[in-house]
């Protein structure tokens, strides 16, 4: 029995063809690291991220050259049948760029505005309102994205002064956390005053430390009904970035907080940008919030297991499922919810395999060289010899076709398996 997570109730925001909010699945977002002025390179990376599973992609719009290419990037993507919405990331000069390049303003699916750097003093409100007015003109949603590293200095100074006058003042960190929430909410309400509908607003309040992020989003989520974009900013490289992001976001997601997320991993030089998409998907799928591809349960290995056989098979099956799932989804609805077990010995192998849709328990070190295969809780055959990997992959393909392809097809496929000796006659209950 799995415990359901109750999502925090929000308004619904539409970004292109993507809907954000508590009534729709949590959306995976990514961001390019190309020079947006290079339309071909940016379009290629957006397409790659979309094919990996990104449902929105943010691009930097930081210069006249970049803004001039946004409409071209959208056109290139449309020609390739890549419909993923583009989110324009604006800092410092967004008010000028959006006004100077109306084709850019129209081509974007959403604007991301950081209220901490839209201007200083009296110009701050004017320039923020200019951007909101353009969003209203073109009916575009806006993410008001507050960031710990670029918090509005005037707001922070005002709140620090007020705190200093308290009998029991809060710590500076606590004031900064509150300032992030206040900045997001004040600017959202200012946008509504200018004319932006409430269902066109998404909020974020990003920091780079796990406990601070959890505290800020708990606070923010309790004070509004806007959809929230989650992300641990500057999470870091490799396993550190993955662990930090997973730790922070898992707590918030478990509490029903979050409607879209991005995993801000620092890629290695020339590294694969798609990794942040895969990590985001794995977080959501591991928590049972969404299903993107069949999941593989595999044991960690110990002194009882063979040195590499089950590891190699688990790796092969993971790669096979990643490639096949986009094809299968169009043919076999629900296949992304399938569970596959690849276990290394008889201790937990048979039990985990029975609990999976299809599973195999490989022979451990010194054990009888045979590998029982289970389908829907029933042992259907035992594989032996050098062809265990290829035979199990064939069984997996056949199981998918049988389980998700219809009863008559299942009957014919199982007859074929029996005929070829891959499934025992008495075990044909798929």
Short mmCIF file of C-alpha atoms in Angstrom, two decimals, residues 98-408:
data_model
loop_
_atom_site.label_atom_id
_atom_site.label_comp_id
_atom_site.label_asym_id
_atom_site.label_seq_id
_atom_site.Cartn_x
_atom_site.Cartn_y
_atom_site.Cartn_z
CA UNK A 98 10.90 43.27 -24.08
CA UNK A 99 9.89 46.75 -25.29
CA UNK A 100 12.47 46.82 -28.10
CA UNK A 101 11.77 43.31 -29.41
CA UNK A 102 8.03 42.63 -29.52
CA UNK A 103 8.61 39.43 -31.52
CA UNK A 104 10.66 38.14 -28.58
CA UNK A 105 7.91 39.11 -26.14
CA UNK A 106 5.33 37.27 -28.24
CA UNK A 107 7.43 34.14 -28.89
CA UNK A 108 8.10 33.39 -25.23
CA UNK A 109 5.66 31.25 -23.29
CA UNK A 110 6.47 32.87 -19.95
CA UNK A 111 8.70 35.62 -18.53
CA UNK A 112 10.90 35.12 -15.49
CA UNK A 113 11.43 38.41 -13.64
CA UNK A 114 13.77 38.80 -10.68
CA UNK A 115 12.43 41.75 -8.66
CA UNK A 116 15.78 42.15 -6.95
CA UNK A 117 17.50 43.43 -10.06
CA UNK A 118 14.89 45.17 -12.23
CA UNK A 119 16.14 48.57 -11.12
CA UNK A 120 17.13 50.75 -8.19
CA UNK A 121 15.22 53.30 -6.20
CA UNK A 122 12.32 54.98 -7.98
CA UNK A 123 13.16 53.23 -11.25
CA UNK A 124 12.62 49.79 -9.74
CA UNK A 125 8.85 50.02 -9.58
CA UNK A 126 8.57 51.73 -12.95
CA UNK A 127 10.69 49.14 -14.74
CA UNK A 128 8.99 46.22 -13.02
CA UNK A 129 5.59 47.62 -14.01
CA UNK A 130 6.77 48.08 -17.61
CA UNK A 131 7.56 44.37 -17.84
CA UNK A 132 4.24 43.41 -16.28
CA UNK A 133 2.38 45.68 -18.72
CA UNK A 134 4.07 43.89 -21.64
CA UNK A 135 3.10 40.53 -20.14
CA UNK A 136 -0.50 41.79 -19.95
CA UNK A 137 -0.38 43.04 -23.56
CA UNK A 138 0.67 39.64 -24.90
CA UNK A 139 -1.25 37.58 -22.34
CA UNK A 140 1.91 35.95 -20.93
CA UNK A 141 2.30 34.42 -17.48
CA UNK A 142 5.18 35.58 -15.30
CA UNK A 143 7.35 33.81 -12.76
CA UNK A 144 8.36 36.28 -10.11
CA UNK A 145 11.60 34.64 -9.06
CA UNK A 146 13.24 35.95 -5.90
CA UNK A 147 16.77 34.79 -5.20
CA UNK A 148 18.84 34.84 -2.00
CA UNK A 149 21.86 36.16 -3.95
CA UNK A 150 20.03 39.10 -5.53
CA UNK A 151 17.45 40.13 -2.97
CA UNK A 152 16.05 43.67 -3.26
CA UNK A 153 18.52 45.66 -1.09
CA UNK A 154 16.00 48.39 -0.22
CA UNK A 155 13.46 45.85 1.05
CA UNK A 156 16.11 43.99 3.02
CA UNK A 157 17.44 47.21 4.60
CA UNK A 158 13.91 48.25 5.58
CA UNK A 159 13.18 44.89 7.19
CA UNK A 160 16.54 44.80 8.98
CA UNK A 161 15.87 48.25 10.45
CA UNK A 162 12.40 47.18 11.62
CA UNK A 163 13.83 44.01 13.14
CA UNK A 164 16.52 45.94 15.00
CA UNK A 165 13.84 47.89 16.87
CA UNK A 166 12.16 44.75 18.21
CA UNK A 167 12.55 43.80 21.86
CA UNK A 168 13.67 40.36 20.75
CA UNK A 169 15.04 40.78 17.22
CA UNK A 170 15.34 37.83 14.89
CA UNK A 171 18.64 36.63 13.51
CA UNK A 172 19.88 38.16 10.26
CA UNK A 173 19.30 34.87 8.45
CA UNK A 174 15.71 34.70 9.68
CA UNK A 175 15.09 38.26 8.45
CA UNK A 176 16.55 37.36 5.05
CA UNK A 177 14.29 34.31 4.80
CA UNK A 178 11.26 36.44 5.62
CA UNK A 179 12.43 39.11 3.15
CA UNK A 180 12.44 36.53 0.35
CA UNK A 181 8.82 35.65 1.08
CA UNK A 182 7.76 39.29 1.44
CA UNK A 183 9.49 40.24 -1.80
CA UNK A 184 7.75 37.48 -3.74
CA UNK A 185 4.32 38.31 -2.32
CA UNK A 186 4.63 42.10 -2.56
CA UNK A 187 5.70 41.92 -6.19
CA UNK A 188 2.95 39.44 -7.04
CA UNK A 189 0.36 41.80 -5.58
CA UNK A 190 1.95 44.75 -7.40
CA UNK A 191 1.69 42.80 -10.67
CA UNK A 192 -2.01 42.21 -10.01
CA UNK A 193 -2.50 45.94 -9.35
CA UNK A 194 -0.92 46.70 -12.73
CA UNK A 195 -3.36 44.32 -14.42
CA UNK A 196 -1.77 40.87 -14.56
CA UNK A 197 -4.39 38.24 -13.62
CA UNK A 198 -3.65 36.14 -10.56
CA UNK A 199 -3.78 33.01 -12.72
CA UNK A 200 -0.81 34.35 -14.70
CA UNK A 201 1.59 34.36 -11.73
CA UNK A 202 4.06 31.72 -10.54
CA UNK A 203 6.37 32.38 -7.59
CA UNK A 204 9.79 31.10 -6.59
CA UNK A 205 12.13 31.97 -3.73
CA UNK A 206 15.42 30.19 -4.27
CA UNK A 207 18.33 29.77 -1.90
CA UNK A 208 21.37 27.49 -1.95
CA UNK A 209 21.07 25.78 1.44
CA UNK A 210 18.70 22.90 2.08
CA UNK A 211 17.22 23.92 5.44
CA UNK A 212 16.77 27.52 4.33
CA UNK A 213 14.94 26.43 1.19
CA UNK A 214 12.57 24.21 3.15
CA UNK A 215 11.84 26.98 5.64
CA UNK A 216 11.25 29.63 2.96
CA UNK A 217 8.90 27.49 0.87
CA UNK A 218 6.91 26.31 3.87
CA UNK A 219 6.41 29.96 4.79
CA UNK A 220 5.56 31.07 1.26
CA UNK A 221 3.19 28.19 0.56
CA UNK A 222 1.10 29.04 3.61
CA UNK A 223 0.61 32.66 2.55
CA UNK A 224 -0.61 32.39 -1.04
CA UNK A 225 -2.29 30.17 -3.61
CA UNK A 226 0.07 30.90 -6.50
CA UNK A 227 1.79 27.88 -8.06
CA UNK A 228 5.35 27.51 -6.79
CA UNK A 229 8.46 26.74 -8.80
CA UNK A 230 10.94 24.69 -6.75
CA UNK A 231 14.69 24.61 -7.06
CA UNK A 232 17.79 24.69 -4.93
CA UNK A 233 19.86 27.36 -6.63
CA UNK A 234 23.60 26.77 -7.10
CA UNK A 235 23.14 23.18 -5.97
CA UNK A 236 26.61 22.17 -7.16
CA UNK A 237 28.22 19.49 -9.30
CA UNK A 238 27.72 15.75 -9.52
CA UNK A 239 26.53 13.76 -6.53
CA UNK A 240 26.64 16.81 -4.22
CA UNK A 241 24.19 18.73 -6.40
CA UNK A 242 21.94 15.71 -6.86
CA UNK A 243 21.85 14.85 -3.15
CA UNK A 244 21.30 18.45 -2.03
CA UNK A 245 18.48 19.04 -4.53
CA UNK A 246 16.85 15.69 -3.83
CA UNK A 247 17.00 16.20 -0.06
CA UNK A 248 15.44 19.66 -0.14
CA UNK A 249 12.81 19.03 -2.78
CA UNK A 250 11.74 15.66 -1.40
CA UNK A 251 10.75 17.24 1.92
CA UNK A 252 8.70 19.95 0.20
CA UNK A 253 7.10 17.60 -2.31
CA UNK A 254 6.15 15.21 0.48
CA UNK A 255 4.29 18.10 2.11
CA UNK A 256 2.43 18.81 -1.13
CA UNK A 257 4.45 21.94 -1.93
CA UNK A 258 5.62 22.56 -5.49
CA UNK A 259 4.06 22.67 -8.94
CA UNK A 260 7.11 22.84 -11.20
CA UNK A 261 10.77 22.19 -10.51
CA UNK A 262 14.23 22.48 -11.93
CA UNK A 263 17.37 20.72 -10.73
CA UNK A 264 20.17 23.29 -11.01
CA UNK A 265 23.16 21.00 -11.51
CA UNK A 266 26.52 22.43 -12.48
CA UNK A 267 27.56 20.33 -15.49
CA UNK A 268 31.11 19.19 -15.94
CA UNK A 269 32.93 20.84 -18.88
CA UNK A 270 31.09 19.73 -22.03
CA UNK A 271 28.85 17.63 -19.77
CA UNK A 272 25.36 16.46 -20.61
CA UNK A 273 22.83 19.17 -19.81
CA UNK A 274 20.04 16.59 -19.96
CA UNK A 275 21.15 15.14 -16.64
CA UNK A 276 19.19 17.75 -14.71
CA UNK A 277 16.02 16.61 -16.48
CA UNK A 278 16.61 12.96 -15.65
CA UNK A 279 17.29 13.77 -11.98
CA UNK A 280 14.07 15.80 -11.76
CA UNK A 281 12.11 12.93 -13.29
CA UNK A 282 13.71 10.42 -10.94
CA UNK A 283 12.82 12.50 -7.88
CA UNK A 284 9.18 12.73 -8.93
CA UNK A 285 8.97 9.08 -9.92
CA UNK A 286 10.74 7.79 -6.82
CA UNK A 287 8.24 9.69 -4.69
CA UNK A 288 5.32 8.26 -6.63
CA UNK A 289 4.22 11.68 -7.91
CA UNK A 290 4.70 10.91 -11.61
CA UNK A 291 5.79 8.05 -13.85
CA UNK A 292 8.10 8.72 -16.77
CA UNK A 293 9.70 5.37 -17.51
CA UNK A 294 9.45 1.84 -16.09
CA UNK A 295 11.46 1.64 -12.89
CA UNK A 296 14.15 -0.92 -12.17
CA UNK A 297 14.68 -2.32 -8.66
CA UNK A 298 18.19 -3.74 -8.28
CA UNK A 299 20.05 -4.89 -5.18
CA UNK A 300 23.34 -3.19 -4.22
CA UNK A 301 25.34 -6.43 -4.31
CA UNK A 302 27.31 -8.13 -1.56
CA UNK A 303 29.65 -11.06 -1.04
CA UNK A 304 26.89 -13.47 -2.07
CA UNK A 305 26.48 -12.02 -5.57
CA UNK A 306 28.47 -12.70 -8.71
CA UNK A 307 31.01 -10.00 -9.42
CA UNK A 308 29.33 -8.30 -12.36
CA UNK A 309 26.52 -10.36 -13.94
CA UNK A 310 23.54 -8.76 -12.19
CA UNK A 311 25.16 -5.30 -12.35
CA UNK A 312 25.63 -5.58 -16.09
CA UNK A 313 22.10 -6.85 -16.58
CA UNK A 314 20.60 -4.07 -14.43
CA UNK A 315 22.55 -1.51 -16.43
CA UNK A 316 21.47 -3.04 -19.74
CA UNK A 317 17.83 -3.11 -18.69
CA UNK A 318 17.92 0.52 -17.47
CA UNK A 319 19.39 1.64 -20.80
CA UNK A 320 16.98 -0.54 -22.78
CA UNK A 321 13.95 0.91 -20.97
CA UNK A 322 15.17 4.48 -21.41
CA UNK A 323 15.38 3.97 -25.18
CA UNK A 324 12.19 1.93 -25.56
CA UNK A 325 9.82 3.88 -23.32
CA UNK A 326 9.17 6.78 -25.75
CA UNK A 327 8.21 4.18 -28.38
CA UNK A 328 6.18 2.05 -25.99
CA UNK A 329 4.20 5.00 -24.59
CA UNK A 330 2.55 5.51 -27.94
CA UNK A 331 1.63 1.83 -28.22
CA UNK A 332 1.05 0.64 -24.68
CA UNK A 333 -0.69 3.12 -22.33
CA UNK A 334 0.44 2.75 -18.75
CA UNK A 335 3.76 1.06 -19.49
CA UNK A 336 5.62 3.87 -17.70
CA UNK A 337 4.19 2.54 -14.40
CA UNK A 338 5.79 -0.89 -14.85
CA UNK A 339 8.25 -2.15 -12.22
CA UNK A 340 11.15 -4.43 -13.17
CA UNK A 341 13.36 -6.25 -10.64
CA UNK A 342 16.92 -7.34 -11.40
CA UNK A 343 18.23 -9.08 -8.28
CA UNK A 344 21.60 -10.62 -7.56
CA UNK A 345 20.93 -13.69 -5.38
CA UNK A 346 18.28 -15.77 -3.59
CA UNK A 347 18.16 -13.78 -0.33
CA UNK A 348 15.77 -11.03 -1.49
CA UNK A 349 15.73 -11.84 -5.19
CA UNK A 350 12.62 -14.03 -5.43
CA UNK A 351 10.60 -11.82 -3.08
CA UNK A 352 11.42 -8.57 -4.89
CA UNK A 353 10.84 -10.25 -8.24
CA UNK A 354 7.39 -11.42 -7.18
CA UNK A 355 6.48 -7.89 -6.10
CA UNK A 356 7.55 -6.44 -9.47
CA UNK A 357 5.58 -6.71 -12.69
CA UNK A 358 8.45 -8.75 -14.07
CA UNK A 359 11.62 -9.73 -12.26
CA UNK A 360 14.62 -11.99 -12.37
CA UNK A 361 16.67 -13.40 -9.52
CA UNK A 362 20.16 -14.06 -10.80
CA UNK A 363 22.39 -16.78 -9.33
CA UNK A 364 24.61 -15.57 -6.54
CA UNK A 365 28.23 -16.60 -6.11
CA UNK A 366 28.47 -20.37 -5.56
CA UNK A 367 24.76 -20.91 -6.17
CA UNK A 368 23.12 -23.11 -8.76
CA UNK A 369 23.56 -21.25 -12.11
CA UNK A 370 19.88 -20.68 -12.81
CA UNK A 371 17.73 -17.54 -12.76
CA UNK A 372 13.99 -17.79 -12.03
CA UNK A 373 11.81 -15.21 -13.78
CA UNK A 374 8.57 -13.92 -12.26
CA UNK A 375 5.65 -12.20 -13.97
CA UNK A 376 2.90 -10.61 -11.90
CA UNK A 377 3.94 -12.56 -8.81
CA UNK A 378 4.19 -15.98 -10.46
CA UNK A 379 7.34 -17.83 -11.48
CA UNK A 380 7.01 -18.44 -15.20
CA UNK A 381 10.37 -19.93 -16.15
CA UNK A 382 14.00 -20.39 -15.16
CA UNK A 383 16.76 -19.08 -17.41
CA UNK A 384 20.15 -20.77 -17.62
CA UNK A 385 23.39 -20.53 -19.53
CA UNK A 386 25.11 -17.73 -21.39
CA UNK A 387 21.92 -16.24 -22.87
CA UNK A 388 20.29 -15.16 -19.61
CA UNK A 389 20.58 -11.46 -20.46
CA UNK A 390 19.22 -11.69 -24.00
CA UNK A 391 16.48 -14.15 -23.00
CA UNK A 392 15.31 -11.91 -20.16
CA UNK A 393 15.26 -8.86 -22.44
CA UNK A 394 13.13 -10.85 -24.89
CA UNK A 395 10.80 -11.87 -22.06
CA UNK A 396 10.57 -8.24 -20.95
CA UNK A 397 9.62 -7.06 -24.44
CA UNK A 398 7.05 -9.82 -24.73
CA UNK A 399 5.64 -9.08 -21.29
CA UNK A 400 5.10 -5.43 -22.25
CA UNK A 401 3.32 -6.40 -25.45
CA UNK A 402 1.24 -8.97 -23.62
CA UNK A 403 0.47 -7.01 -20.45
CA UNK A 404 -0.25 -3.66 -22.08
CA UNK A 405 -1.21 -4.69 -25.61
CA UNK A 406 -4.51 -6.54 -25.12
CA UNK A 407 -5.69 -10.02 -24.17
CA UNK A 408 -5.68 -11.64 -27.61
#
